[in-house]
Amino acid sequence: MGIGSVGELLSRILPVFGVIAVGAVAGRSERFGERTAAVLNDLVYWIALPALIFTSVAEADLSAGVPGTALLASVAVVVLAYALGWAVARVVRRPRHEAHAAGLVASWGNVGYLGIPLTVAVLGPATAFAASLTSTVHTALAISVFLVAVTLDGRGRGEEGAVALPALLARRVLGNPVVLAIAAGTAVALVGLRLPAPVASTLGLLGDLAAPGGLFALGILLRGAVGALRGSGTAWVPIGAAAVVKLVVMPLLALGAVALLDVPAPWGAVLVLMCALPDAATVFVLTAQYRTWYRESTAVVVITTVLSLLTLPLVVLVLP
């Protein structure tokens, strides 16, 4: 990784810590308590994040085509990483719904805010489309698997038993704001529709709230999360496992999938780099919506973001 790439990495990651730190300091005041974090979380989940994702997908140029092996490799790696995070949590006897959250955290990195610009900086502007599409696939798949899993687990525990399972799954997955944003953005990209400037600007302003809003909310809850987890040895096992899977195992799986499936350039390198990214505040946003493992997810976001300063340069050295 060259000096310019290292500078790009630092310029993207250090502000993450800055916003988390501001949120943590603000969280010591009664004015910025857990209620504020909940409101910010809702804003990001229902408004800002869908706007960000819709704009990113809608502006993609799909005319170049997509290698089937690249899609297959992305799906395989995300599913395997999810399964590993889930399995470790179950081995240490965490409840199934917490294990599914651990799987989500282990398999879904910061593919939007950090992944796309970092990929372009490291691999060049020609990789922008591959980075955007890989980011979309990872986001759609990780969220969908998590939503289906927690819905099935909730049904097993008697939740919403009066609703037919297919209808419940459709409502949870197809009614999810992020999934809807991806579907709508894909439809716009497929028909080649150009958004009117005022609409694009409005969505851009809303989308810009996603990263700082989620990080600020995470910072508010960080102190309480660390305090709640202190002294609980079993709680830290799935946290550590999710971090290791995300930063080490997932890029190794990607390297193997690229070699096995002969994924063409630049898609192979883009996939490996995307799989090596740390977790984003969006995993905290989603787990907090379901009130499951969200304290632990805050810890994983911070841990993986810190360690990625060491692991990402190493991954870049072995890109295919």
Coordinates of C-alpha atoms in Angstrom, one line a residue:
M1 CA 0.0 0.0 0.0
G2 CA 1.5 3.3 -1.1
I3 CA 1.8 6.5 0.9
G4 CA -1.3 7.9 -0.8
S5 CA -3.3 4.8 -0.1
V6 CA -2.3 4.9 3.6
G7 CA -3.3 8.5 3.8
E8 CA -6.6 7.7 2.2
L9 CA -7.2 4.9 4.8
L10 CA -6.3 7.2 7.7
S11 CA -8.4 10.1 6.3
R12 CA -11.4 7.7 6.2
I13 CA -10.9 5.9 9.5
L14 CA -9.8 8.6 11.9
P15 CA -13.0 10.7 11.5
V16 CA -14.9 7.6 12.5
F17 CA -13.2 7.7 15.9
G18 CA -13.7 11.4 16.1
V19 CA -17.5 11.2 15.7
I20 CA -17.6 8.2 18.1
A21 CA -15.6 10.2 20.7
V22 CA -17.8 13.3 20.4
G23 CA -20.9 11.0 20.9
A24 CA -19.2 9.4 23.9
V25 CA -18.5 12.8 25.5
A26 CA -22.0 14.1 24.7
G27 CA -23.4 10.9 26.2
R28 CA -22.2 11.9 29.7
S29 CA -24.8 14.7 29.6
E30 CA -28.4 14.0 30.5
R31 CA -29.3 15.9 27.3
F32 CA -27.8 13.2 25.2
G33 CA -28.9 10.0 26.8
E34 CA -30.1 6.6 25.4
R35 CA -33.3 8.3 24.2
T36 CA -31.3 10.5 21.9
A37 CA -29.4 7.5 20.6
A38 CA -32.7 5.7 19.9
V39 CA -34.0 8.7 17.9
L40 CA -30.8 9.0 15.9
N41 CA -30.9 5.2 15.3
D42 CA -34.4 5.5 13.9
L43 CA -33.4 8.4 11.7
V44 CA -30.5 6.5 10.2
Y45 CA -32.3 3.2 9.8
W46 CA -35.5 4.5 8.3
I47 CA -34.4 7.6 6.4
A48 CA -30.7 8.3 6.0
L49 CA -29.3 4.9 5.2
P50 CA -32.0 4.0 2.6
A51 CA -31.4 7.4 0.9
L52 CA -27.6 6.7 0.9
I53 CA -28.0 3.2 -0.5
F54 CA -30.7 4.1 -3.1
T55 CA -28.5 6.9 -4.5
S56 CA -25.4 4.7 -4.7
V57 CA -27.3 1.8 -6.5
A58 CA -29.4 4.1 -8.8
E59 CA -26.2 5.8 -10.1
A60 CA -24.5 2.5 -11.0
D61 CA -23.9 1.8 -14.7
L62 CA -25.1 -1.7 -15.3
S63 CA -24.3 -1.7 -19.0
A64 CA -20.9 -3.2 -18.5
G65 CA -22.3 -6.5 -17.2
V66 CA -21.4 -8.5 -14.1
P67 CA -19.3 -11.7 -14.0
G68 CA -21.4 -14.5 -12.6
T69 CA -18.4 -15.9 -10.7
A70 CA -18.0 -12.6 -8.9
L71 CA -21.5 -12.7 -7.7
L72 CA -21.2 -16.4 -6.6
A73 CA -18.0 -15.7 -4.8
S74 CA -19.5 -12.7 -2.9
V75 CA -22.6 -14.8 -1.9
A76 CA -20.5 -17.7 -0.7
V77 CA -18.1 -15.7 1.4
V78 CA -20.8 -13.6 3.1
V79 CA -22.8 -16.7 4.0
L80 CA -19.7 -18.6 5.3
A81 CA -18.6 -15.7 7.4
Y82 CA -22.1 -15.3 8.8
A83 CA -22.2 -19.0 9.6
L84 CA -18.9 -18.8 11.4
G85 CA -19.9 -15.9 13.6
W86 CA -23.2 -17.6 14.4
A87 CA -21.5 -20.9 15.2
V88 CA -19.1 -19.4 17.7
A89 CA -21.8 -17.6 19.5
R90 CA -23.9 -20.8 19.8
V91 CA -20.9 -22.8 21.1
V92 CA -20.6 -20.4 24.1
R93 CA -24.4 -20.8 24.6
R94 CA -25.6 -17.4 23.5
P95 CA -29.3 -17.3 22.5
R96 CA -30.1 -17.9 18.8
H97 CA -31.2 -14.4 18.2
E98 CA -27.9 -13.1 19.6
A99 CA -26.0 -15.6 17.5
H100 CA -27.6 -14.3 14.4
A101 CA -26.6 -10.8 15.3
A102 CA -23.0 -12.1 15.8
G103 CA -23.2 -13.6 12.3
L104 CA -24.4 -10.3 10.8
V105 CA -21.5 -8.4 12.5
A106 CA -19.0 -11.0 11.3
S107 CA -20.1 -10.8 7.7
W108 CA -21.0 -7.2 6.9
G109 CA -18.3 -4.6 6.8
N110 CA -18.1 -0.9 6.1
V111 CA -18.6 -1.5 2.4
G112 CA -20.2 1.8 1.6
Y113 CA -18.7 4.8 3.5
L114 CA -15.2 3.2 3.6
G115 CA -15.2 0.4 1.1
I116 CA -16.1 2.2 -2.2
P117 CA -13.8 5.3 -1.8
L118 CA -10.9 3.1 -0.4
T119 CA -11.2 0.7 -3.3
V120 CA -11.1 3.5 -5.9
A121 CA -8.1 5.0 -4.1
V122 CA -6.2 1.7 -3.9
L123 CA -7.2 0.0 -7.2
G124 CA -8.1 3.0 -9.4
P125 CA -11.2 4.7 -10.7
A126 CA -12.0 1.8 -13.1
T127 CA -13.0 -0.3 -10.1
A128 CA -15.8 2.1 -9.0
F129 CA -18.6 0.0 -10.6
A130 CA -17.3 -3.3 -9.2
A131 CA -16.9 -1.7 -5.8
S132 CA -20.5 -0.3 -5.8
L133 CA -22.1 -3.6 -6.9
T134 CA -20.0 -5.7 -4.5
S135 CA -21.1 -3.3 -1.7
T136 CA -24.7 -3.7 -2.7
V137 CA -24.6 -7.5 -2.8
H138 CA -22.9 -7.7 0.6
T139 CA -25.5 -5.3 2.1
A140 CA -28.5 -6.9 0.6
L141 CA -27.4 -10.5 1.4
A142 CA -26.2 -9.9 5.0
I143 CA -29.4 -8.0 5.9
S144 CA -31.7 -10.4 4.3
V145 CA -30.1 -13.5 5.9
F146 CA -30.3 -11.8 9.3
L147 CA -33.9 -10.7 8.9
V148 CA -35.0 -14.2 7.8
A149 CA -33.1 -15.8 10.6
V150 CA -34.4 -13.6 13.4
T151 CA -37.9 -13.9 12.0
L152 CA -37.7 -17.7 12.0
D153 CA -36.2 -17.7 15.5
G154 CA -38.9 -15.4 16.7
R155 CA -41.6 -17.6 15.3
G156 CA -40.0 -20.6 17.1
R157 CA -40.3 -18.6 20.4
G158 CA -44.0 -17.9 19.7
E159 CA -43.7 -14.3 18.4
E160 CA -46.4 -13.1 16.0
G161 CA -47.9 -16.6 15.8
A162 CA -51.1 -15.2 14.3
V163 CA -49.4 -14.1 11.1
A164 CA -48.7 -16.7 8.4
L165 CA -44.9 -17.3 8.1
P166 CA -44.6 -16.4 4.3
A167 CA -46.5 -13.1 5.0
L168 CA -44.3 -12.4 8.1
L169 CA -41.0 -13.1 6.1
A170 CA -42.2 -10.9 3.2
R171 CA -43.1 -8.1 5.7
R172 CA -39.7 -8.3 7.5
V173 CA -37.5 -8.6 4.4
L174 CA -39.4 -6.9 1.6
G175 CA -40.6 -4.2 4.0
N176 CA -37.1 -3.5 5.3
P177 CA -36.2 0.1 4.3
V178 CA -32.7 -0.9 3.2
V179 CA -33.9 -3.8 1.1
L180 CA -36.6 -1.5 -0.5
A181 CA -33.9 1.1 -1.2
I182 CA -31.7 -1.5 -3.0
A183 CA -34.7 -2.8 -5.0
A184 CA -35.8 0.7 -6.0
G185 CA -32.2 1.8 -6.8
T186 CA -31.7 -1.3 -9.0
A187 CA -34.9 -0.6 -10.9
V188 CA -33.8 3.0 -11.6
A189 CA -30.3 1.8 -12.7
L190 CA -31.8 -0.9 -15.0
V191 CA -34.0 1.6 -16.9
G192 CA -31.2 4.1 -17.0
L193 CA -33.3 6.8 -15.4
R194 CA -31.4 9.9 -14.3
L195 CA -32.7 11.5 -11.1
P196 CA -33.7 15.2 -11.3
A197 CA -31.1 17.4 -9.7
P198 CA -33.3 18.6 -6.8
V199 CA -34.3 14.9 -6.0
A200 CA -30.7 13.8 -6.2
S201 CA -29.5 16.6 -4.0
T202 CA -32.2 16.0 -1.4
L203 CA -31.4 12.3 -1.2
G204 CA -27.7 13.2 -1.0
L205 CA -28.3 15.5 2.0
L206 CA -30.3 12.8 3.7
G207 CA -27.8 10.1 2.9
D208 CA -25.0 12.2 4.4
L209 CA -26.7 11.9 7.8
A210 CA -26.2 8.1 7.8
A211 CA -22.5 7.7 8.8
P212 CA -22.3 10.6 11.4
G213 CA -25.7 9.8 12.8
G214 CA -25.0 6.2 13.4
L215 CA -21.5 6.8 14.8
F216 CA -22.8 9.5 17.2
A217 CA -25.5 7.2 18.5
L218 CA -22.9 4.5 18.9
G219 CA -20.7 6.8 20.9
I220 CA -23.5 7.8 23.2
L221 CA -24.0 4.1 24.1
L222 CA -20.4 3.1 24.1
R223 CA -19.7 3.8 27.7
G224 CA -22.7 1.9 28.9
A225 CA -22.0 -1.0 26.6
V226 CA -18.4 -1.4 27.9
G227 CA -19.7 -1.2 31.4
A228 CA -22.4 -3.8 30.8
L229 CA -19.9 -6.2 29.2
R230 CA -17.2 -5.8 31.8
G231 CA -16.7 -9.0 33.8
S232 CA -18.7 -11.2 31.4
G233 CA -16.1 -13.5 29.9
T234 CA -18.5 -15.4 27.7
A235 CA -19.8 -12.2 26.2
W236 CA -16.3 -11.4 24.8
V237 CA -15.8 -14.7 23.1
P238 CA -18.3 -14.1 20.2
I239 CA -17.1 -10.4 20.1
G240 CA -13.5 -11.5 19.6
A241 CA -14.6 -14.2 17.1
A242 CA -16.7 -11.8 15.1
A243 CA -13.7 -9.4 14.9
V244 CA -11.3 -12.2 13.8
V245 CA -13.8 -13.5 11.2
K246 CA -14.4 -10.1 9.8
L247 CA -10.8 -8.9 9.5
V248 CA -8.9 -12.2 9.0
V249 CA -11.0 -15.2 8.0
M250 CA -13.4 -13.3 5.6
P251 CA -10.6 -12.0 3.4
L252 CA -8.9 -15.4 3.4
L253 CA -12.2 -16.9 2.3
A254 CA -12.4 -14.3 -0.4
L255 CA -8.9 -15.1 -1.7
G256 CA -9.9 -18.8 -1.8
A257 CA -13.1 -18.1 -3.6
V258 CA -11.4 -15.9 -6.2
A259 CA -8.8 -18.6 -6.9
L260 CA -11.3 -21.4 -7.0
L261 CA -13.9 -19.7 -9.2
D262 CA -11.3 -17.8 -11.3
V263 CA -13.0 -14.5 -10.7
P264 CA -11.7 -12.0 -13.3
A265 CA -9.9 -8.7 -12.6
P266 CA -10.7 -6.3 -11.1
W267 CA -13.6 -8.1 -9.5
G268 CA -11.4 -10.5 -7.5
A269 CA -9.3 -7.8 -5.9
V270 CA -12.4 -5.7 -5.2
L271 CA -14.0 -8.6 -3.4
V272 CA -11.0 -9.4 -1.2
L273 CA -10.6 -5.7 -0.2
M274 CA -14.3 -5.4 0.6
C275 CA -14.2 -8.5 2.7
A276 CA -11.2 -7.1 4.7
L277 CA -13.1 -4.0 5.9
P278 CA -14.0 -3.3 9.5
D279 CA -17.5 -3.2 10.7
A280 CA -19.6 0.0 10.2
A281 CA -22.0 1.7 12.6
T282 CA -24.8 0.3 10.4
V283 CA -24.5 -3.1 12.1
F284 CA -25.1 -1.4 15.4
V285 CA -28.1 0.5 13.8
L286 CA -29.7 -2.8 12.6
T287 CA -29.0 -4.8 15.8
A288 CA -30.3 -1.9 17.9
Q289 CA -33.6 -1.9 15.9
Y290 CA -34.1 -5.5 17.0
R291 CA -32.7 -4.9 20.5
T292 CA -30.3 -7.9 20.2
W293 CA -26.6 -7.9 20.8
Y294 CA -26.4 -4.2 20.0
R295 CA -24.0 -3.4 23.0
E296 CA -21.7 -6.1 21.8
S297 CA -21.9 -4.8 18.2
T298 CA -20.6 -1.4 19.4
A299 CA -17.5 -3.1 20.8
V300 CA -16.9 -5.0 17.5
V301 CA -17.2 -1.8 15.4
V302 CA -14.6 -0.1 17.5
I303 CA -12.3 -3.1 17.8
T304 CA -12.3 -3.9 14.0
T305 CA -11.9 -0.2 13.1
V306 CA -8.8 0.1 15.2
L307 CA -7.3 -3.2 14.1
S308 CA -8.0 -2.6 10.4
L309 CA -5.3 0.0 10.5
L310 CA -2.9 -3.0 10.8
T311 CA -4.8 -5.6 8.8
L312 CA -5.9 -3.6 5.7
P313 CA -2.3 -2.8 4.5
L314 CA -1.4 -6.5 4.8
V315 CA -4.5 -7.5 2.7
V316 CA -3.6 -5.0 0.0
L317 CA -0.2 -6.7 -0.3
V318 CA -1.8 -10.0 -1.3
L319 CA -4.6 -8.8 -3.5
P320 CA -5.1 -11.0 -6.6

